[in-house]
């Protein structure tokens, strides 16, 4: 009896299946163990960054304080190294597997990967790992300023979470569809901001109770912005200043209510389209 066995697939077929699996694992939606693990690691890194700035003593004040990042330096450095290695592997895997995308494959292996590497999220990935590798290179001097800058770059990892959460895609769609209206409301908000800053300068420039806050229109911009966000200062305005401040309190509601309503309405429509359902109210 001639027993025939199925020959193993050629190496290139096995490699193709591996590349396809890698592409689905790192570029798919939030539905795989790989993506859950990467998202969890992102938030662990952000939490570690915040924890490293906590002073070891509640009586200490200022930048000279000893912090958890100093006391547990070895723990934070180990977590940082492991995270960078994981994110570096992810970055290389993305560059390798991106040829599974038809538009990228059509450009060829080199040009396609260069095009892929210049996408926003790939630049975010690179910004989150490159400073650590630069600092780890021999001959690079250690300095407090560079260490501080390195910590700031770690926040780029939080942007990596956006590609794993589909709600961010809905937000981008809403902003794109309502961009004209949002630009118009932003223009009116800017106009009200400058106008009220000018009026407060004119009414409060000679008011000694307010110090230097309204001694020029540029100086008036910051306290006026706080007032437009609802942070009304407990200050001794003049009678004219109180009138202006009253108008600011009224206009501030519209300044935030209009864009909030636009985005909220856009979200409802986007969710309806995504789910294929229409919301209705039974009367």
CSV table of C-alpha atoms in Angstrom, one decimal:
chain,number,residue,atom,x,y,z
A,1,UNK,CA,0.0,0.0,0.0
A,2,UNK,CA,1.4,3.3,-1.0
A,3,UNK,CA,1.0,5.6,1.9
A,4,UNK,CA,1.2,9.2,0.8
A,5,UNK,CA,1.7,12.0,3.3
A,6,UNK,CA,1.1,15.6,2.8
A,7,UNK,CA,4.5,17.4,2.4
A,8,UNK,CA,5.2,20.3,4.8
A,9,UNK,CA,4.6,23.7,3.3
A,10,UNK,CA,7.6,25.4,1.9
A,11,UNK,CA,9.5,27.9,4.1
A,12,UNK,CA,8.2,30.9,2.2
A,13,UNK,CA,4.6,29.8,2.8
A,14,UNK,CA,5.2,29.3,6.5
A,15,UNK,CA,6.8,32.7,6.6
A,16,UNK,CA,3.9,34.2,4.7
A,17,UNK,CA,1.5,32.8,7.3
A,18,UNK,CA,3.6,34.1,10.1
A,19,UNK,CA,3.7,37.5,8.6
A,20,UNK,CA,-0.1,37.5,8.1
A,21,UNK,CA,-0.6,36.5,11.7
A,22,UNK,CA,1.7,39.2,12.9
A,23,UNK,CA,-0.1,41.8,10.9
A,24,UNK,CA,-3.5,40.8,12.3
A,25,UNK,CA,-2.0,40.7,15.8
A,26,UNK,CA,-0.5,44.2,15.7
A,27,UNK,CA,-2.8,46.0,13.3
A,28,UNK,CA,-6.2,44.4,14.1
A,29,UNK,CA,-8.9,45.8,16.4
A,30,UNK,CA,-8.9,45.4,20.1
A,31,UNK,CA,-9.6,41.7,20.0
A,32,UNK,CA,-6.4,39.8,20.6
A,33,UNK,CA,-4.2,39.0,23.6
A,34,UNK,CA,-1.3,40.9,22.0
A,35,UNK,CA,-3.3,44.1,21.8
A,36,UNK,CA,-4.7,43.8,25.4
A,37,UNK,CA,-1.1,43.2,26.7
A,38,UNK,CA,0.3,46.2,24.8
A,39,UNK,CA,-2.5,48.4,26.0
A,40,UNK,CA,-2.0,47.3,29.6
A,41,UNK,CA,1.8,47.9,29.3
A,42,UNK,CA,1.1,51.4,28.0
A,43,UNK,CA,-1.0,52.3,31.1
A,44,UNK,CA,1.5,50.7,33.4
A,45,UNK,CA,4.2,52.9,31.9
A,46,UNK,CA,2.1,56.1,32.4
A,47,UNK,CA,1.3,55.0,36.0
A,48,UNK,CA,5.0,54.4,36.7
A,49,UNK,CA,5.9,57.8,35.3
A,50,UNK,CA,3.4,59.5,37.6
A,51,UNK,CA,4.5,57.4,40.6
A,52,UNK,CA,8.2,58.2,40.0
A,53,UNK,CA,7.5,61.9,40.7
A,54,UNK,CA,5.9,61.4,44.1
A,55,UNK,CA,8.1,62.8,47.0
A,56,UNK,CA,9.2,60.3,49.6
A,57,UNK,CA,8.4,62.9,52.3
A,58,UNK,CA,5.3,65.0,52.6
A,59,UNK,CA,7.4,67.7,54.3
A,60,UNK,CA,9.7,68.2,51.2
A,61,UNK,CA,9.1,70.9,48.7
A,62,UNK,CA,10.6,71.8,45.3
A,63,UNK,CA,12.6,70.0,42.7
A,64,UNK,CA,15.4,69.1,45.1
A,65,UNK,CA,13.1,66.6,46.9
A,66,UNK,CA,13.9,62.9,46.9
A,67,UNK,CA,11.2,61.0,45.0
A,68,UNK,CA,10.1,57.5,44.4
A,69,UNK,CA,11.9,57.5,41.1
A,70,UNK,CA,15.2,58.0,43.1
A,71,UNK,CA,14.4,55.6,45.9
A,72,UNK,CA,13.2,52.8,43.7
A,73,UNK,CA,15.4,53.7,40.7
A,74,UNK,CA,16.2,50.0,39.9
A,75,UNK,CA,12.6,49.0,39.7
A,76,UNK,CA,11.6,51.9,37.4
A,77,UNK,CA,14.7,51.4,35.2
A,78,UNK,CA,13.9,47.7,34.8
A,79,UNK,CA,10.3,48.4,33.9
A,80,UNK,CA,11.5,51.0,31.4
A,81,UNK,CA,14.0,48.6,29.8
A,82,UNK,CA,11.5,45.8,29.5
A,83,UNK,CA,8.9,48.2,28.1
A,84,UNK,CA,11.3,49.6,25.5
A,85,UNK,CA,12.3,46.1,24.4
A,86,UNK,CA,8.7,45.1,24.0
A,87,UNK,CA,7.7,48.2,22.1
A,88,UNK,CA,10.8,47.9,19.9
A,89,UNK,CA,9.8,44.4,19.0
A,90,UNK,CA,6.3,45.6,18.2
A,91,UNK,CA,7.7,48.4,16.0
A,92,UNK,CA,10.0,46.1,14.1
A,93,UNK,CA,7.1,43.6,13.7
A,94,UNK,CA,4.9,46.3,12.3
A,95,UNK,CA,7.5,47.3,9.7
A,96,UNK,CA,8.0,43.7,8.7
A,97,UNK,CA,4.3,42.7,8.5
A,98,UNK,CA,3.1,45.9,6.9
A,99,UNK,CA,3.5,44.3,3.4
A,100,UNK,CA,0.3,42.5,4.1
A,101,UNK,CA,-1.5,45.8,3.5
A,102,UNK,CA,-2.3,45.9,-0.3
A,103,UNK,CA,-1.6,49.7,-0.6
A,104,UNK,CA,1.8,49.3,1.0
A,105,UNK,CA,2.7,46.1,-0.9
A,106,UNK,CA,2.0,47.9,-4.2
A,107,UNK,CA,4.8,50.4,-3.5
A,108,UNK,CA,7.4,47.7,-3.0
A,109,UNK,CA,9.3,46.4,0.0
A,110,UNK,CA,11.5,49.5,0.5
A,111,UNK,CA,9.3,52.4,-0.5
A,112,UNK,CA,6.3,50.8,1.0
A,113,UNK,CA,7.9,50.4,4.4
A,114,UNK,CA,9.2,54.0,4.3
A,115,UNK,CA,5.7,55.2,3.5
A,116,UNK,CA,4.4,53.1,6.4
A,117,UNK,CA,7.0,54.3,8.8
A,118,UNK,CA,6.0,57.9,8.3
A,119,UNK,CA,2.4,57.3,9.4
A,120,UNK,CA,1.4,59.1,12.6
A,121,UNK,CA,1.2,56.1,14.9
A,122,UNK,CA,4.5,54.7,13.6
A,123,UNK,CA,6.1,58.1,14.4
A,124,UNK,CA,4.6,57.9,17.8
A,125,UNK,CA,6.0,54.4,18.3
A,126,UNK,CA,9.4,55.6,17.2
A,127,UNK,CA,9.3,58.7,19.5
A,128,UNK,CA,8.4,56.5,22.5
A,129,UNK,CA,11.4,54.2,22.1
A,130,UNK,CA,14.2,56.1,20.3
A,131,UNK,CA,15.2,58.4,23.2
A,132,UNK,CA,15.9,55.4,25.4
A,133,UNK,CA,18.1,53.7,22.8
A,134,UNK,CA,19.9,57.0,22.3
A,135,UNK,CA,20.5,57.4,26.0
A,136,UNK,CA,21.7,53.7,26.2
A,137,UNK,CA,24.4,54.3,23.5
A,138,UNK,CA,28.0,54.4,24.8
A,139,UNK,CA,29.5,57.8,25.0
A,140,UNK,CA,26.2,59.6,25.6
A,141,UNK,CA,26.7,61.8,28.7
A,142,UNK,CA,24.0,61.6,31.4
A,143,UNK,CA,22.5,64.9,32.4
A,144,UNK,CA,19.4,65.9,34.5
A,145,UNK,CA,18.0,67.9,31.6
A,146,UNK,CA,18.2,64.9,29.2
A,147,UNK,CA,16.7,62.6,31.8
A,148,UNK,CA,13.8,65.0,32.2
A,149,UNK,CA,13.3,65.2,28.5
A,150,UNK,CA,13.4,61.4,28.3
A,151,UNK,CA,10.6,61.2,30.9
A,152,UNK,CA,8.5,63.6,28.8
A,153,UNK,CA,8.9,61.4,25.7
A,154,UNK,CA,7.5,58.5,27.7
A,155,UNK,CA,4.1,60.2,27.5
A,156,UNK,CA,4.1,59.5,23.8
A,157,UNK,CA,3.3,55.9,24.8
A,158,UNK,CA,-0.1,57.1,25.9
A,159,UNK,CA,-0.9,58.2,22.3
A,160,UNK,CA,-0.2,54.6,21.3
A,161,UNK,CA,-3.4,53.6,23.2
A,162,UNK,CA,-5.5,55.5,20.6
A,163,UNK,CA,-5.1,52.9,17.9
A,164,UNK,CA,-6.4,50.1,20.2
A,165,UNK,CA,-9.6,52.0,21.3
A,166,UNK,CA,-12.2,52.3,18.6
A,167,UNK,CA,-13.9,55.3,20.2
A,168,UNK,CA,-11.0,57.4,19.1
A,169,UNK,CA,-11.9,56.5,15.5
A,170,UNK,CA,-15.4,57.8,16.1
A,171,UNK,CA,-14.1,61.0,17.6
A,172,UNK,CA,-11.9,61.6,14.6
A,173,UNK,CA,-14.9,61.0,12.3
A,174,UNK,CA,-17.0,63.4,14.3
A,175,UNK,CA,-14.4,66.1,14.3
A,176,UNK,CA,-13.9,65.7,10.6
A,177,UNK,CA,-17.6,65.9,9.7
A,178,UNK,CA,-18.2,68.9,11.9
A,179,UNK,CA,-14.9,70.7,11.3
A,180,UNK,CA,-16.5,73.7,9.6
A,181,UNK,CA,-18.9,74.4,12.4
A,182,UNK,CA,-16.2,73.8,15.1
A,183,UNK,CA,-13.9,76.2,13.3
A,184,UNK,CA,-16.7,78.8,13.3
A,185,UNK,CA,-17.4,78.4,17.0
A,186,UNK,CA,-13.6,78.5,17.7
A,187,UNK,CA,-13.4,81.8,15.8
A,188,UNK,CA,-16.3,83.3,17.9
A,189,UNK,CA,-14.7,82.0,21.1
A,190,UNK,CA,-11.4,83.7,20.2
A,191,UNK,CA,-13.2,86.9,19.3
A,192,UNK,CA,-15.0,87.0,22.7
A,193,UNK,CA,-11.8,86.2,24.5
A,194,UNK,CA,-9.9,89.1,22.9
A,195,UNK,CA,-12.9,91.5,23.2
A,196,UNK,CA,-13.4,90.8,26.9
A,197,UNK,CA,-9.7,90.9,27.7
A,198,UNK,CA,-9.7,94.4,26.1
A,199,UNK,CA,-12.7,95.5,28.0
A,200,UNK,CA,-11.3,94.3,31.3
A,201,UNK,CA,-8.1,96.1,30.5
A,202,UNK,CA,-9.9,99.4,29.9
A,203,UNK,CA,-12.1,99.0,33.1
A,204,UNK,CA,-9.5,97.6,35.5
A,205,UNK,CA,-6.1,99.1,34.4
A,206,UNK,CA,-6.3,101.6,37.3
A,207,UNK,CA,-7.7,99.2,39.9
A,208,UNK,CA,-5.0,98.5,42.5
A,209,UNK,CA,-6.9,95.6,44.0
A,210,UNK,CA,-6.2,93.5,40.9
A,211,UNK,CA,-2.4,94.0,40.9
A,212,UNK,CA,-0.8,93.5,37.5
A,213,UNK,CA,-3.4,91.2,36.0
A,214,UNK,CA,-5.0,93.8,33.8
A,215,UNK,CA,-2.1,96.2,33.1
A,216,UNK,CA,-2.1,95.4,29.4
A,217,UNK,CA,-4.2,93.5,26.9
A,218,UNK,CA,-1.8,90.6,26.7
A,219,UNK,CA,-1.7,90.4,30.5
A,220,UNK,CA,-5.5,90.4,30.5
A,221,UNK,CA,-5.7,87.4,28.3
A,222,UNK,CA,-4.9,84.7,30.9
A,223,UNK,CA,-7.3,85.8,33.6
A,224,UNK,CA,-10.0,86.4,31.0
A,225,UNK,CA,-9.5,82.9,29.7
A,226,UNK,CA,-10.0,81.5,33.2
A,227,UNK,CA,-13.2,83.5,33.5
A,228,UNK,CA,-14.5,82.1,30.2
A,229,UNK,CA,-14.0,78.6,31.5
A,230,UNK,CA,-16.1,79.4,34.5
A,231,UNK,CA,-13.3,80.1,37.0
A,232,UNK,CA,-14.7,83.4,38.3
A,233,UNK,CA,-12.2,85.2,40.5
A,234,UNK,CA,-13.1,86.5,43.9
A,235,UNK,CA,-11.7,90.0,43.2
A,236,UNK,CA,-12.8,93.6,43.7
A,237,UNK,CA,-13.8,94.7,40.3
A,238,UNK,CA,-14.9,98.2,39.6
A,239,UNK,CA,-18.6,98.8,38.8
A,240,UNK,CA,-17.8,98.8,35.0
A,241,UNK,CA,-15.6,95.7,35.5
A,242,UNK,CA,-18.5,93.9,37.2
A,243,UNK,CA,-20.7,94.6,34.2
A,244,UNK,CA,-18.1,93.1,31.9
A,245,UNK,CA,-17.6,90.1,34.2
A,246,UNK,CA,-21.3,89.5,34.2
A,247,UNK,CA,-21.4,89.4,30.4
A,248,UNK,CA,-18.4,87.0,30.5
A,249,UNK,CA,-20.3,84.6,32.8
A,250,UNK,CA,-23.3,84.6,30.4
A,251,UNK,CA,-21.2,84.2,27.2
A,252,UNK,CA,-19.0,81.5,28.8
A,253,UNK,CA,-22.0,79.2,28.8
A,254,UNK,CA,-22.5,79.5,25.1
A,255,UNK,CA,-18.8,79.4,24.3
A,256,UNK,CA,-18.6,75.8,25.7
A,257,UNK,CA,-22.2,74.7,25.1
A,258,UNK,CA,-22.2,75.1,21.4
A,259,UNK,CA,-19.1,73.0,20.5
A,260,UNK,CA,-20.2,70.4,23.2
A,261,UNK,CA,-23.6,70.1,21.6
A,262,UNK,CA,-22.0,69.8,18.1
A,263,UNK,CA,-19.6,67.0,19.2
A,264,UNK,CA,-22.3,65.2,21.2
A,265,UNK,CA,-24.8,65.3,18.3
A,266,UNK,CA,-22.0,64.1,16.0
A,267,UNK,CA,-21.2,61.2,18.3
A,268,UNK,CA,-24.8,60.1,18.4
A,269,UNK,CA,-25.0,60.0,14.6
A,270,UNK,CA,-21.6,58.2,14.3
A,271,UNK,CA,-22.7,55.5,16.8
A,272,UNK,CA,-26.0,55.1,14.9
A,273,UNK,CA,-24.1,54.6,11.6
A,274,UNK,CA,-21.6,52.2,13.3
A,275,UNK,CA,-24.4,50.1,14.9
A,276,UNK,CA,-26.7,50.3,11.9
A,277,UNK,CA,-29.6,51.3,14.1
A,278,UNK,CA,-31.7,54.4,14.5
A,279,UNK,CA,-32.6,55.7,17.9
A,280,UNK,CA,-36.3,56.6,18.3
A,281,UNK,CA,-38.6,57.9,21.0
A,282,UNK,CA,-41.9,56.1,21.5
A,283,UNK,CA,-44.7,58.5,22.1
